[in-house]
């Protein structure tokens, strides 16, 4: 009896401390800041980026309280790790707030979560506890403003990711080609890994989060198939190993006829060696049928650290035998590679309003540019960019013009 009274007193104190009150959430943008995680094996910390163990120490006090409260409700429950994400394609919901409940008890709120942003880091939660997430527009003041809620009870001892996705009003957008529901929902990825088997590798699965994309195959160019026939809301069944620090290209093709939807280039930073994560297919394949939507893209989401978009390889759509042209790629040549002082490029087509930009492997534009109003068939199609100030590493040259755009990798050496 005394134990029950003590437990009720602790529970009452926990509820009081976890009552809703506005708080700032460190808004971890893709291409910007880092996610925070809570690894169960402290020896793995040697594989993290240096700031990972200290950054955002106060980021989720309400969720820490959630763990304590859930432990009181189910004191003998097994525990697992969970990560939450928002990968929505709806242009009317660029920012959301998420309210969390354990049963009827409010335990926290994350505010101003942007599209494709991880809103809750991997945290430890017990099995057998009902977790409710209620979604409202950004800058909401109460859970009563939520337009969607879903409750999930985790019954097994597993790590998982919960992804909020979908459209608030699907009638205003293109239907899913495979007949999948496009309503706001939580897509759960079960049995996910947080660490790779080898300390020099990065292991990934693929999550299909593009509402208007058909079933797709995802292939590592020159290597393994990452996913086969996955549809919206699905994940690939098995992890594939990538080598951290090595550039790679991913080809996304339609399963029904092998038509190419896009090719994307990137590199897993060496700071994420020993980690696992997932590739998220996001955005719209056809933005004309989905007004205001963003383009289809592949995003790398590590279990810890900055998520980032892979760069589209090319959208010139030119045939190799197009009359008067030198080839199907907008960037016909890129040299020297590796480069030390300057990198030169030559266009394979005549194009107007050409702009060349250099990006790092995380997709951040570095401000190095070569811009000319016109490259014509009768004039030089050569350009050059000074890269002498760049640190040694892998970079991307992206050329945009009236004929489309093209992206090529190059290496800066010393």
CSV table of C-alpha atoms in Angstrom, one decimal, residues 12-341:
chain,number,residue,atom,x,y,z
A,12,UNK,CA,1.5,13.2,-9.8
A,13,UNK,CA,4.8,15.1,-9.5
A,14,UNK,CA,5.8,13.8,-13.0
A,15,UNK,CA,2.5,14.9,-14.5
A,16,UNK,CA,2.8,18.4,-12.9
A,17,UNK,CA,6.4,18.8,-14.3
A,18,UNK,CA,5.3,17.6,-17.7
A,19,UNK,CA,2.3,19.9,-18.2
A,20,UNK,CA,2.2,21.6,-21.5
A,21,UNK,CA,4.2,24.8,-21.7
A,22,UNK,CA,5.7,26.3,-24.8
A,23,UNK,CA,9.4,25.6,-25.3
A,24,UNK,CA,12.0,26.1,-28.0
A,25,UNK,CA,13.0,23.1,-30.1
A,26,UNK,CA,16.3,23.1,-31.8
A,27,UNK,CA,15.1,22.9,-35.4
A,28,UNK,CA,17.4,20.4,-37.1
A,29,UNK,CA,17.1,21.2,-40.8
A,30,UNK,CA,18.3,18.8,-43.4
A,31,UNK,CA,21.6,20.1,-44.8
A,32,UNK,CA,22.2,22.0,-41.6
A,33,UNK,CA,22.5,21.0,-38.0
A,34,UNK,CA,22.9,17.5,-36.4
A,35,UNK,CA,20.4,15.1,-34.8
A,36,UNK,CA,21.2,14.0,-31.3
A,37,UNK,CA,21.1,10.4,-30.2
A,38,UNK,CA,21.5,8.4,-27.0
A,39,UNK,CA,23.6,5.4,-27.8
A,40,UNK,CA,23.3,2.5,-25.5
A,41,UNK,CA,27.0,1.5,-25.9
A,42,UNK,CA,29.2,4.4,-24.9
A,43,UNK,CA,32.2,2.8,-26.7
A,44,UNK,CA,30.4,3.7,-30.0
A,45,UNK,CA,31.0,7.4,-29.3
A,46,UNK,CA,34.4,7.2,-30.9
A,47,UNK,CA,32.6,6.9,-34.3
A,48,UNK,CA,30.4,10.0,-33.8
A,49,UNK,CA,31.2,13.5,-35.1
A,50,UNK,CA,33.1,15.3,-32.3
A,51,UNK,CA,30.2,17.5,-31.2
A,52,UNK,CA,27.5,14.8,-31.2
A,53,UNK,CA,27.9,13.8,-27.5
A,54,UNK,CA,27.5,17.4,-26.3
A,55,UNK,CA,25.3,19.2,-28.8
A,56,UNK,CA,21.6,19.9,-27.9
A,57,UNK,CA,21.9,18.6,-24.3
A,58,UNK,CA,18.6,20.3,-23.4
A,59,UNK,CA,16.8,19.6,-26.6
A,60,UNK,CA,14.1,17.2,-25.4
A,61,UNK,CA,13.4,17.6,-21.7
A,62,UNK,CA,9.8,16.7,-22.2
A,63,UNK,CA,10.7,13.4,-23.9
A,64,UNK,CA,13.1,12.5,-21.1
A,65,UNK,CA,10.1,13.0,-18.8
A,66,UNK,CA,8.1,10.8,-21.1
A,67,UNK,CA,10.6,8.0,-20.5
A,68,UNK,CA,10.4,8.4,-16.8
A,69,UNK,CA,6.6,8.6,-16.8
A,70,UNK,CA,6.2,5.6,-19.1
A,71,UNK,CA,8.5,3.6,-16.8
A,72,UNK,CA,6.1,4.4,-13.9
A,73,UNK,CA,3.1,3.3,-15.9
A,74,UNK,CA,4.7,0.1,-17.1
A,75,UNK,CA,7.6,-0.4,-14.6
A,76,UNK,CA,8.8,-3.9,-15.8
A,77,UNK,CA,8.5,-3.2,-19.6
A,78,UNK,CA,11.4,-3.9,-21.9
A,79,UNK,CA,12.8,-0.9,-23.7
A,80,UNK,CA,13.7,0.1,-27.2
A,81,UNK,CA,14.9,3.1,-29.1
A,82,UNK,CA,12.5,5.3,-31.2
A,83,UNK,CA,13.1,8.2,-33.6
A,84,UNK,CA,10.4,10.5,-35.0
A,85,UNK,CA,10.5,12.2,-38.4
A,86,UNK,CA,8.3,14.5,-40.5
A,87,UNK,CA,8.7,13.8,-44.2
A,88,UNK,CA,5.5,15.5,-45.5
A,89,UNK,CA,5.1,16.6,-49.1
A,90,UNK,CA,2.1,18.9,-48.4
A,91,UNK,CA,3.0,22.5,-49.4
A,92,UNK,CA,0.2,23.8,-47.1
A,93,UNK,CA,2.1,22.2,-44.1
A,94,UNK,CA,5.6,23.5,-44.3
A,95,UNK,CA,5.8,23.6,-40.5
A,96,UNK,CA,4.0,21.4,-37.9
A,97,UNK,CA,3.8,21.1,-34.1
A,98,UNK,CA,3.6,17.6,-32.6
A,99,UNK,CA,2.0,16.9,-29.2
A,100,UNK,CA,2.8,13.7,-27.3
A,101,UNK,CA,0.7,11.7,-24.9
A,102,UNK,CA,1.2,8.6,-22.9
A,103,UNK,CA,-2.4,7.3,-22.5
A,104,UNK,CA,-4.4,10.4,-21.5
A,105,UNK,CA,-1.4,12.2,-20.0
A,106,UNK,CA,0.3,15.0,-22.0
A,107,UNK,CA,4.1,14.6,-21.8
A,108,UNK,CA,5.6,17.1,-24.3
A,109,UNK,CA,5.5,19.1,-27.5
A,110,UNK,CA,7.9,19.7,-30.3
A,111,UNK,CA,7.4,23.0,-32.1
A,112,UNK,CA,8.0,24.3,-35.6
A,113,UNK,CA,9.1,21.1,-37.2
A,114,UNK,CA,9.8,21.6,-40.9
A,115,UNK,CA,9.2,19.2,-43.8
A,116,UNK,CA,11.6,16.2,-43.8
A,117,UNK,CA,13.0,17.2,-40.4
A,118,UNK,CA,13.7,14.8,-37.7
A,119,UNK,CA,11.6,16.1,-34.8
A,120,UNK,CA,12.4,13.6,-32.0
A,121,UNK,CA,15.8,12.0,-31.7
A,122,UNK,CA,16.3,8.3,-30.8
A,123,UNK,CA,15.1,8.0,-27.2
A,124,UNK,CA,14.5,5.0,-25.0
A,125,UNK,CA,10.8,4.0,-24.5
A,126,UNK,CA,9.3,0.9,-22.8
A,127,UNK,CA,7.2,-1.7,-24.6
A,128,UNK,CA,3.5,-1.9,-23.9
A,129,UNK,CA,3.0,1.8,-23.6
A,130,UNK,CA,0.4,3.6,-25.8
A,131,UNK,CA,2.2,6.6,-27.5
A,132,UNK,CA,-0.1,9.2,-29.1
A,133,UNK,CA,1.2,11.8,-31.5
A,134,UNK,CA,-1.2,14.7,-32.4
A,135,UNK,CA,-0.2,17.0,-35.3
A,136,UNK,CA,-1.2,20.6,-35.7
A,137,UNK,CA,-0.1,23.5,-37.9
A,138,UNK,CA,3.0,25.3,-36.8
A,139,UNK,CA,2.6,28.0,-34.1
A,140,UNK,CA,-0.3,26.2,-32.6
A,141,UNK,CA,-1.2,26.9,-28.9
A,142,UNK,CA,-3.1,23.8,-27.9
A,143,UNK,CA,-3.6,20.1,-28.8
A,144,UNK,CA,-7.2,21.1,-29.6
A,145,UNK,CA,-5.9,22.5,-32.9
A,146,UNK,CA,-4.6,19.2,-34.0
A,147,UNK,CA,-6.0,17.9,-37.3
A,148,UNK,CA,-4.5,14.4,-37.0
A,149,UNK,CA,-3.8,11.9,-34.1
A,150,UNK,CA,-2.5,8.4,-34.1
A,151,UNK,CA,-1.8,6.0,-31.2
A,152,UNK,CA,0.6,3.2,-31.4
A,153,UNK,CA,1.5,0.6,-28.8
A,154,UNK,CA,4.9,-1.0,-29.2
A,155,UNK,CA,4.7,-4.7,-28.2
A,156,UNK,CA,8.1,-5.9,-29.1
A,157,UNK,CA,11.7,-5.0,-28.0
A,158,UNK,CA,12.8,-3.4,-31.2
A,159,UNK,CA,14.3,-0.1,-32.5
A,160,UNK,CA,12.0,1.8,-34.8
A,161,UNK,CA,11.4,5.1,-36.7
A,162,UNK,CA,8.0,6.8,-36.9
A,163,UNK,CA,7.5,9.1,-39.9
A,164,UNK,CA,4.6,11.6,-40.2
A,165,UNK,CA,3.8,11.9,-43.9
A,166,UNK,CA,0.9,12.4,-46.3
A,167,UNK,CA,-1.4,15.2,-47.4
A,168,UNK,CA,-4.1,17.0,-45.4
A,169,UNK,CA,-6.3,17.4,-48.5
A,170,UNK,CA,-5.4,14.7,-51.0
A,171,UNK,CA,-8.1,15.8,-53.4
A,172,UNK,CA,-5.9,18.8,-54.4
A,173,UNK,CA,-3.0,16.6,-55.5
A,174,UNK,CA,-2.2,13.8,-57.9
A,175,UNK,CA,-3.4,10.3,-56.8
A,176,UNK,CA,-1.0,7.7,-55.9
A,177,UNK,CA,-0.4,5.4,-59.0
A,178,UNK,CA,-0.6,2.3,-56.8
A,179,UNK,CA,-3.8,3.3,-55.1
A,180,UNK,CA,-2.2,4.0,-51.7
A,181,UNK,CA,-4.0,6.3,-49.3
A,182,UNK,CA,-2.4,9.8,-49.2
A,183,UNK,CA,-4.1,10.9,-46.0
A,184,UNK,CA,-1.8,12.1,-43.1
A,185,UNK,CA,-0.5,9.0,-41.4
A,186,UNK,CA,2.4,7.6,-39.3
A,187,UNK,CA,4.6,5.3,-41.3
A,188,UNK,CA,6.5,3.0,-38.9
A,189,UNK,CA,9.9,1.4,-39.8
A,190,UNK,CA,10.4,-1.6,-37.5
A,191,UNK,CA,13.6,-3.3,-36.6
A,192,UNK,CA,15.9,-0.5,-37.7
A,193,UNK,CA,19.6,-0.4,-37.0
A,194,UNK,CA,21.4,2.4,-35.3
A,195,UNK,CA,24.9,1.1,-35.9
A,196,UNK,CA,26.6,-0.7,-38.8
A,197,UNK,CA,28.3,-4.0,-38.5
A,198,UNK,CA,31.6,-2.6,-39.6
A,199,UNK,CA,33.2,0.6,-38.2
A,200,UNK,CA,34.2,1.9,-41.7
A,201,UNK,CA,30.8,1.4,-43.3
A,202,UNK,CA,27.3,2.9,-43.3
A,203,UNK,CA,24.2,0.7,-43.7
A,204,UNK,CA,21.0,1.9,-45.2
A,205,UNK,CA,17.5,0.8,-46.0
A,206,UNK,CA,15.1,2.8,-48.3
A,207,UNK,CA,11.8,4.5,-47.3
A,208,UNK,CA,9.4,5.5,-50.1
A,209,UNK,CA,7.8,8.8,-49.0
A,210,UNK,CA,6.8,10.3,-52.3
A,211,UNK,CA,3.0,10.4,-52.6
A,212,UNK,CA,2.8,10.6,-56.4
A,213,UNK,CA,5.7,8.2,-57.2
A,214,UNK,CA,4.8,4.7,-58.4
A,215,UNK,CA,6.5,1.5,-57.2
A,216,UNK,CA,10.2,1.9,-57.7
A,217,UNK,CA,13.5,0.1,-57.8
A,218,UNK,CA,16.5,1.8,-56.2
A,219,UNK,CA,19.9,0.7,-57.4
A,220,UNK,CA,23.5,1.7,-56.4
A,221,UNK,CA,25.1,2.3,-59.7
A,222,UNK,CA,27.7,-0.4,-60.3
A,223,UNK,CA,26.6,-2.2,-57.2
A,224,UNK,CA,23.8,-3.7,-55.2
A,225,UNK,CA,20.0,-3.1,-55.6
A,226,UNK,CA,18.9,-1.1,-52.6
A,227,UNK,CA,15.1,-1.6,-53.0
A,228,UNK,CA,12.9,-3.5,-55.4
A,229,UNK,CA,9.2,-2.7,-56.1
A,230,UNK,CA,8.6,-0.6,-53.0
A,231,UNK,CA,5.5,1.6,-52.9
A,232,UNK,CA,4.6,4.7,-51.0
A,233,UNK,CA,4.8,4.1,-47.3
A,234,UNK,CA,7.0,1.0,-47.7
A,235,UNK,CA,10.6,0.3,-46.7
A,236,UNK,CA,13.1,-2.0,-48.2
A,237,UNK,CA,13.5,-5.3,-46.2
A,238,UNK,CA,17.3,-5.5,-46.0
A,239,UNK,CA,20.2,-3.2,-45.2
A,240,UNK,CA,22.9,-2.5,-47.8
A,241,UNK,CA,26.4,-1.4,-46.9
A,242,UNK,CA,27.9,1.8,-48.3
A,243,UNK,CA,31.5,2.8,-47.8
A,244,UNK,CA,31.8,6.0,-45.8
A,245,UNK,CA,33.9,8.6,-47.6
A,246,UNK,CA,33.4,7.2,-51.1
A,247,UNK,CA,31.2,8.9,-53.7
A,248,UNK,CA,28.2,6.9,-55.0
A,249,UNK,CA,25.3,7.4,-57.4
A,250,UNK,CA,21.7,6.1,-56.8
A,251,UNK,CA,19.4,5.4,-59.7
A,252,UNK,CA,15.6,5.4,-59.1
A,253,UNK,CA,13.6,3.6,-61.7
A,254,UNK,CA,9.9,2.8,-62.1
A,255,UNK,CA,9.3,-0.9,-61.4
A,256,UNK,CA,6.7,-1.4,-64.1
A,257,UNK,CA,8.9,-0.4,-67.1
A,258,UNK,CA,12.4,0.5,-65.7
A,259,UNK,CA,11.9,4.1,-66.8
A,260,UNK,CA,14.5,6.3,-65.0
A,261,UNK,CA,12.9,8.8,-62.5
A,262,UNK,CA,16.2,10.3,-61.5
A,263,UNK,CA,19.8,9.7,-60.6
A,264,UNK,CA,21.4,11.2,-57.5
A,265,UNK,CA,25.0,11.6,-56.4
A,266,UNK,CA,26.5,12.0,-53.0
A,267,UNK,CA,28.9,10.7,-50.3
A,268,UNK,CA,28.5,9.5,-46.7
A,269,UNK,CA,30.8,11.7,-44.6
A,270,UNK,CA,33.5,9.8,-42.8
A,271,UNK,CA,32.1,11.1,-39.5
A,272,UNK,CA,29.2,8.7,-39.9
A,273,UNK,CA,31.3,5.6,-40.4
A,274,UNK,CA,29.9,2.8,-38.1
A,275,UNK,CA,26.4,4.2,-38.3
A,276,UNK,CA,23.2,3.1,-40.0
A,277,UNK,CA,20.2,5.1,-41.4
A,278,UNK,CA,17.8,5.3,-44.3
A,279,UNK,CA,17.4,6.9,-47.7
A,280,UNK,CA,14.0,8.8,-47.9
A,281,UNK,CA,12.4,9.3,-51.3
A,282,UNK,CA,10.6,12.6,-51.0
A,283,UNK,CA,8.9,15.3,-53.0
A,284,UNK,CA,6.8,15.0,-56.1
A,285,UNK,CA,7.7,13.3,-59.4
A,286,UNK,CA,5.3,15.7,-61.2
A,287,UNK,CA,5.2,19.1,-59.6
A,288,UNK,CA,2.8,20.4,-62.3
A,289,UNK,CA,0.1,18.0,-61.0
A,290,UNK,CA,1.0,19.0,-57.4
A,291,UNK,CA,1.0,22.8,-57.3
A,292,UNK,CA,3.5,24.3,-54.8
A,293,UNK,CA,5.2,21.0,-54.2
A,294,UNK,CA,8.9,20.4,-54.2
A,295,UNK,CA,10.8,18.2,-56.6
A,296,UNK,CA,11.5,14.5,-56.1
A,297,UNK,CA,14.7,14.0,-54.2
A,298,UNK,CA,16.6,11.3,-52.2
A,299,UNK,CA,17.6,12.3,-48.7
A,300,UNK,CA,20.1,10.5,-46.5
A,301,UNK,CA,18.9,10.3,-42.9
A,302,UNK,CA,21.6,8.9,-40.6
A,303,UNK,CA,20.7,7.6,-37.1
A,304,UNK,CA,22.8,10.5,-35.8
A,305,UNK,CA,24.1,13.6,-37.5
A,306,UNK,CA,23.1,15.9,-40.3
A,307,UNK,CA,20.7,14.5,-42.9
A,308,UNK,CA,21.2,15.8,-46.4
A,309,UNK,CA,19.8,15.6,-49.9
A,310,UNK,CA,21.7,13.8,-52.6
A,311,UNK,CA,22.3,16.0,-55.7
A,312,UNK,CA,20.3,15.3,-58.9
A,313,UNK,CA,22.8,14.1,-61.5
A,314,UNK,CA,21.3,15.6,-64.7
A,315,UNK,CA,18.0,16.8,-66.2
A,316,UNK,CA,19.1,17.8,-69.6
A,317,UNK,CA,17.1,15.1,-71.4
A,318,UNK,CA,19.3,15.4,-74.5
A,319,UNK,CA,19.9,12.6,-76.9
A,320,UNK,CA,23.5,11.7,-77.7
A,321,UNK,CA,22.8,12.2,-81.4
A,322,UNK,CA,21.0,15.6,-81.2
A,323,UNK,CA,21.9,17.5,-84.3
A,324,UNK,CA,24.7,20.1,-83.8
A,325,UNK,CA,25.5,19.0,-80.3
A,326,UNK,CA,28.5,17.1,-78.8
A,327,UNK,CA,26.7,14.7,-76.6
A,328,UNK,CA,23.8,14.1,-74.2
A,329,UNK,CA,25.4,15.6,-71.1
A,330,UNK,CA,25.3,19.3,-70.5
A,331,UNK,CA,28.8,19.0,-68.9
A,332,UNK,CA,30.7,17.1,-71.5
A,333,UNK,CA,34.1,17.4,-69.9
A,334,UNK,CA,35.5,18.2,-66.4
A,335,UNK,CA,39.2,18.5,-65.9
A,336,UNK,CA,41.7,18.2,-64.3
A,337,UNK,CA,40.2,15.7,-61.8
A,338,UNK,CA,41.7,15.7,-59.2
A,339,UNK,CA,42.1,19.5,-59.3
A,340,UNK,CA,44.4,21.7,-57.3
A,341,UNK,CA,44.1,25.3,-58.5
